[in-house]
Structure formats: C-alpha cells, structure tokens
Amino acid sequence: MTKPLSDRDYESLATFRRELRRFLAFSEEAARSAGLTPAHHQLLLAIRGHAGGAPSISDVADALRVKLHSATELVARAEVKGLVTREHTDPDDARRAVLALTDEGAAKLADLSTVHREELRRFRDQLADILGQLG
C-alpha cells in the first residue's frame, strides 16, 4: 500500500508543474526571439539531436510525438524558411527522405541551445530541491 500524499507533497508537485510551465514559456519566447516558431525550434533540435545518423521524417514525427502528415508539413515550412533540407537517398523509395539542418538552421539552433542549457541548469537546481521535498 502506498503512503498518502501530504500537503507538502502536493505543494512540491504544484511547484514542479509551475516551474515546468515557466521553462516551456521561456523556451517558446526564446524561439520567437530568434525568429522561429516553437515548433520549428523543436524540429531543429529533433534533427540535430537524433541518435544514429540523419533522421527521416518518420523519425522526427516520432520524436515530436506528432502524426506523419503533421511532421511532413512542418518540414516543408522549415524548408521554405531555409532551415532544413530533405535528401532522397533511397532509389527504391522516393518517399523516404532524410533530413539535415542548413547552415542557417544549425546556427539558430546553436544560439538557442546555449541559452536553453543555462536555463536548464537553473531548473536542474530547483528540481533537485523540489524532489528532495517529496515524501
């Protein structure tokens, strides 16, 4: 049987949710300040952070937890903005494409990732305090 939650547990959980929302708001505003939509920022990060080589659109859809057609549309908009390229590498399946960042996309992501790393360090310290308070 699990121990019932205390008032302090509820306060800690509420603080965690508030701080998580604060981080997400920070991230969205940072993306907009860099001239990107939050979705484009997430796309760039999913491409650059993909383990195992260049991701396909299916890989990106999975990473972003969106449907394939939504990822395809997002990639198309990012291509128009000059942020990503789509390369068709499978001669037997023209639908299969792998994604890469353009120089502009990589530069924007690098700038955003630097400020995100600093914010995550702040959040990490706060999260350690919150977790320490949970019973």
PDB file of C-alpha atoms in Angstrom:
ATOM      1  CA  MET A   1       0.000   0.000   0.000  1.00  0.00           C
ATOM      2  CA  THR A   2       1.325   3.440  -0.874  1.00  0.00           C
ATOM      3  CA  LYS A   3       1.620   6.205   1.644  1.00  0.00           C
ATOM      4  CA  PRO A   4      -0.945   9.010   1.175  1.00  0.00           C
ATOM      5  CA  LEU A   5       0.332  12.284  -0.193  1.00  0.00           C
ATOM      6  CA  SER A   6       0.986  15.040   2.310  1.00  0.00           C
ATOM      7  CA  ASP A   7       0.216  18.728   1.890  1.00  0.00           C
ATOM      8  CA  ARG A   8       3.938  19.255   1.275  1.00  0.00           C
ATOM      9  CA  ASP A   9       3.858  16.625  -1.494  1.00  0.00           C
ATOM     10  CA  TYR A  10       1.029  18.473  -3.210  1.00  0.00           C
ATOM     11  CA  GLU A  11       2.894  21.766  -2.843  1.00  0.00           C
ATOM     12  CA  SER A  12       6.028  20.192  -4.350  1.00  0.00           C
ATOM     13  CA  LEU A  13       4.087  18.742  -7.279  1.00  0.00           C
ATOM     14  CA  ALA A  14       2.367  22.078  -7.889  1.00  0.00           C
ATOM     15  CA  THR A  15       5.734  23.859  -7.776  1.00  0.00           C
ATOM     16  CA  PHE A  16       7.181  21.375 -10.249  1.00  0.00           C
ATOM     17  CA  ARG A  17       4.292  21.889 -12.692  1.00  0.00           C
ATOM     18  CA  ARG A  18       4.578  25.677 -12.348  1.00  0.00           C
ATOM     19  CA  GLU A  19       8.326  25.604 -12.996  1.00  0.00           C
ATOM     20  CA  LEU A  20       7.900  23.238 -15.924  1.00  0.00           C
ATOM     21  CA  ARG A  21       5.374  25.639 -17.466  1.00  0.00           C
ATOM     22  CA  ARG A  22       7.800  28.503 -16.789  1.00  0.00           C
ATOM     23  CA  PHE A  23      10.567  26.661 -18.644  1.00  0.00           C
ATOM     24  CA  LEU A  24       8.270  25.913 -21.584  1.00  0.00           C
ATOM     25  CA  ALA A  25       7.212  29.574 -21.754  1.00  0.00           C
ATOM     26  CA  PHE A  26      10.894  30.590 -21.650  1.00  0.00           C
ATOM     27  CA  SER A  27      11.656  28.153 -24.490  1.00  0.00           C
ATOM     28  CA  GLU A  28       8.803  29.371 -26.670  1.00  0.00           C
ATOM     29  CA  GLU A  29       9.759  33.027 -26.166  1.00  0.00           C
ATOM     30  CA  ALA A  30      13.429  32.301 -26.892  1.00  0.00           C
ATOM     31  CA  ALA A  31      12.437  30.591 -30.164  1.00  0.00           C
ATOM     32  CA  ARG A  32      10.246  33.518 -31.198  1.00  0.00           C
ATOM     33  CA  SER A  33      13.024  35.986 -30.346  1.00  0.00           C
ATOM     34  CA  ALA A  34      15.317  34.018 -32.668  1.00  0.00           C
ATOM     35  CA  GLY A  35      12.748  34.294 -35.476  1.00  0.00           C
ATOM     36  CA  LEU A  36      11.477  30.722 -35.172  1.00  0.00           C
ATOM     37  CA  THR A  37       8.206  29.206 -34.159  1.00  0.00           C
ATOM     38  CA  PRO A  38       8.444  26.908 -31.140  1.00  0.00           C
ATOM     39  CA  ALA A  39       7.583  24.004 -33.474  1.00  0.00           C
ATOM     40  CA  HIS A  40      10.487  24.857 -35.780  1.00  0.00           C
ATOM     41  CA  HIS A  41      12.832  25.014 -32.796  1.00  0.00           C
ATOM     42  CA  GLN A  42      11.657  21.564 -31.698  1.00  0.00           C
ATOM     43  CA  LEU A  43      12.112  20.264 -35.249  1.00  0.00           C
ATOM     44  CA  LEU A  44      15.682  21.556 -35.476  1.00  0.00           C
ATOM     45  CA  LEU A  45      16.512  20.007 -32.129  1.00  0.00           C
ATOM     46  CA  ALA A  46      14.925  16.684 -33.104  1.00  0.00           C
ATOM     47  CA  ILE A  47      17.037  16.583 -36.277  1.00  0.00           C
ATOM     48  CA  ARG A  48      20.320  17.637 -34.641  1.00  0.00           C
ATOM     49  CA  GLY A  49      19.765  15.505 -31.547  1.00  0.00           C
ATOM     50  CA  HIS A  50      18.736  12.338 -33.362  1.00  0.00           C
ATOM     51  CA  ALA A  51      20.930   9.391 -32.399  1.00  0.00           C
ATOM     52  CA  GLY A  52      22.108   7.168 -35.202  1.00  0.00           C
ATOM     53  CA  GLY A  53      22.615   9.483 -38.146  1.00  0.00           C
ATOM     54  CA  ALA A  54      20.313  11.648 -40.202  1.00  0.00           C
ATOM     55  CA  PRO A  55      16.655  11.171 -39.247  1.00  0.00           C
ATOM     56  CA  SER A  56      13.804  10.527 -41.611  1.00  0.00           C
ATOM     57  CA  ILE A  57      10.539  12.403 -41.385  1.00  0.00           C
ATOM     58  CA  SER A  58       9.104   9.347 -39.599  1.00  0.00           C
ATOM     59  CA  ASP A  59      11.876   9.594 -37.005  1.00  0.00           C
ATOM     60  CA  VAL A  60      11.085  13.266 -36.466  1.00  0.00           C
ATOM     61  CA  ALA A  61       7.348  12.568 -36.197  1.00  0.00           C
ATOM     62  CA  ASP A  62       8.095  10.000 -33.522  1.00  0.00           C
ATOM     63  CA  ALA A  63      10.442  12.329 -31.631  1.00  0.00           C
ATOM     64  CA  LEU A  64       7.934  15.191 -31.714  1.00  0.00           C
ATOM     65  CA  ARG A  65       5.020  12.855 -30.961  1.00  0.00           C
ATOM     66  CA  VAL A  66       3.023  14.080 -33.959  1.00  0.00           C
ATOM     67  CA  LYS A  67       1.391  12.320 -36.887  1.00  0.00           C
ATOM     68  CA  LEU A  68       3.480  11.768 -40.005  1.00  0.00           C
ATOM     69  CA  HIS A  69       1.491  14.230 -42.110  1.00  0.00           C
ATOM     70  CA  SER A  70       1.963  16.937 -39.441  1.00  0.00           C
ATOM     71  CA  ALA A  71       5.727  16.338 -39.418  1.00  0.00           C
ATOM     72  CA  THR A  72       5.783  16.449 -43.227  1.00  0.00           C
ATOM     73  CA  GLU A  73       4.021  19.829 -43.215  1.00  0.00           C
ATOM     74  CA  LEU A  74       6.353  21.164 -40.515  1.00  0.00           C
ATOM     75  CA  VAL A  75       9.406  20.060 -42.501  1.00  0.00           C
ATOM     76  CA  ALA A  76       8.000  21.669 -45.665  1.00  0.00           C
ATOM     77  CA  ARG A  77       7.544  25.001 -43.860  1.00  0.00           C
ATOM     78  CA  ALA A  78      11.076  24.746 -42.421  1.00  0.00           C
ATOM     79  CA  GLU A  79      12.460  24.078 -45.912  1.00  0.00           C
ATOM     80  CA  VAL A  80      10.778  27.226 -47.228  1.00  0.00           C
ATOM     81  CA  LYS A  81      12.387  29.202 -44.381  1.00  0.00           C
ATOM     82  CA  GLY A  82      15.796  27.757 -45.295  1.00  0.00           C
ATOM     83  CA  LEU A  83      16.234  25.873 -42.020  1.00  0.00           C
ATOM     84  CA  VAL A  84      16.332  22.235 -43.198  1.00  0.00           C
ATOM     85  CA  THR A  85      16.948  20.196 -46.316  1.00  0.00           C
ATOM     86  CA  ARG A  86      15.374  16.957 -47.388  1.00  0.00           C
ATOM     87  CA  GLU A  87      17.556  14.469 -49.227  1.00  0.00           C
ATOM     88  CA  HIS A  88      16.130  11.480 -51.080  1.00  0.00           C
ATOM     89  CA  THR A  89      18.651   8.719 -50.546  1.00  0.00           C
ATOM     90  CA  ASP A  90      16.674   5.568 -51.254  1.00  0.00           C
ATOM     91  CA  PRO A  91      16.471   4.882 -55.029  1.00  0.00           C
ATOM     92  CA  ASP A  92      13.773   2.242 -54.427  1.00  0.00           C
ATOM     93  CA  ASP A  93      11.521   4.509 -52.353  1.00  0.00           C
ATOM     94  CA  ALA A  94      11.339   8.157 -53.391  1.00  0.00           C
ATOM     95  CA  ARG A  95       9.109   8.851 -50.405  1.00  0.00           C
ATOM     96  CA  ARG A  96      11.938   8.106 -47.954  1.00  0.00           C
ATOM     97  CA  ALA A  97      13.993  11.186 -47.242  1.00  0.00           C
ATOM     98  CA  VAL A  98      16.490  12.059 -44.554  1.00  0.00           C
ATOM     99  CA  LEU A  99      16.689  15.487 -43.014  1.00  0.00           C
ATOM    100  CA  ALA A 100      19.609  17.801 -42.355  1.00  0.00           C
ATOM    101  CA  LEU A 101      19.972  21.297 -40.986  1.00  0.00           C
ATOM    102  CA  THR A 102      21.094  24.095 -43.253  1.00  0.00           C
ATOM    103  CA  ASP A 103      23.869  26.385 -42.040  1.00  0.00           C
ATOM    104  CA  GLU A 104      21.212  28.910 -41.010  1.00  0.00           C
ATOM    105  CA  GLY A 105      19.191  26.273 -39.158  1.00  0.00           C
ATOM    106  CA  ALA A 106      22.290  24.980 -37.381  1.00  0.00           C
ATOM    107  CA  ALA A 107      23.341  28.497 -36.328  1.00  0.00           C
ATOM    108  CA  LYS A 108      19.910  29.350 -34.942  1.00  0.00           C
ATOM    109  CA  LEU A 109      19.757  26.058 -33.067  1.00  0.00           C
ATOM    110  CA  ALA A 110      23.247  26.558 -31.599  1.00  0.00           C
ATOM    111  CA  ASP A 111      22.290  30.006 -30.285  1.00  0.00           C
ATOM    112  CA  LEU A 112      19.036  28.735 -28.804  1.00  0.00           C
ATOM    113  CA  SER A 113      20.661  25.685 -27.289  1.00  0.00           C
ATOM    114  CA  THR A 114      23.215  27.811 -25.459  1.00  0.00           C
ATOM    115  CA  VAL A 115      20.539  29.860 -23.692  1.00  0.00           C
ATOM    116  CA  HIS A 116      18.458  26.741 -23.053  1.00  0.00           C
ATOM    117  CA  ARG A 117      21.398  24.997 -21.427  1.00  0.00           C
ATOM    118  CA  GLU A 118      21.761  27.878 -18.965  1.00  0.00           C
ATOM    119  CA  GLU A 119      18.055  27.881 -18.175  1.00  0.00           C
ATOM    120  CA  LEU A 120      18.087  24.102 -17.716  1.00  0.00           C
ATOM    121  CA  ARG A 121      20.941  24.401 -15.247  1.00  0.00           C
ATOM    122  CA  ARG A 122      18.828  26.782 -13.185  1.00  0.00           C
ATOM    123  CA  PHE A 123      15.861  24.428 -13.489  1.00  0.00           C
ATOM    124  CA  ARG A 124      18.010  21.430 -12.501  1.00  0.00           C
ATOM    125  CA  ASP A 125      18.971  23.060  -9.223  1.00  0.00           C
ATOM    126  CA  GLN A 126      15.372  23.968  -8.485  1.00  0.00           C
ATOM    127  CA  LEU A 127      14.174  20.493  -9.455  1.00  0.00           C
ATOM    128  CA  ALA A 128      16.657  18.911  -7.031  1.00  0.00           C
ATOM    129  CA  ASP A 129      15.105  20.993  -4.228  1.00  0.00           C
ATOM    130  CA  ILE A 130      11.565  20.012  -5.265  1.00  0.00           C
ATOM    131  CA  LEU A 131      12.406  16.312  -5.460  1.00  0.00           C
ATOM    132  CA  GLY A 132      14.084  16.486  -2.078  1.00  0.00           C
ATOM    133  CA  GLN A 133      10.829  17.726  -0.572  1.00  0.00           C
ATOM    134  CA  LEU A 134       8.713  14.834  -1.880  1.00  0.00           C
ATOM    135  CA  GLY A 135       7.997  12.238   0.779  1.00  0.00           C
TER     136      GLY A 135
END
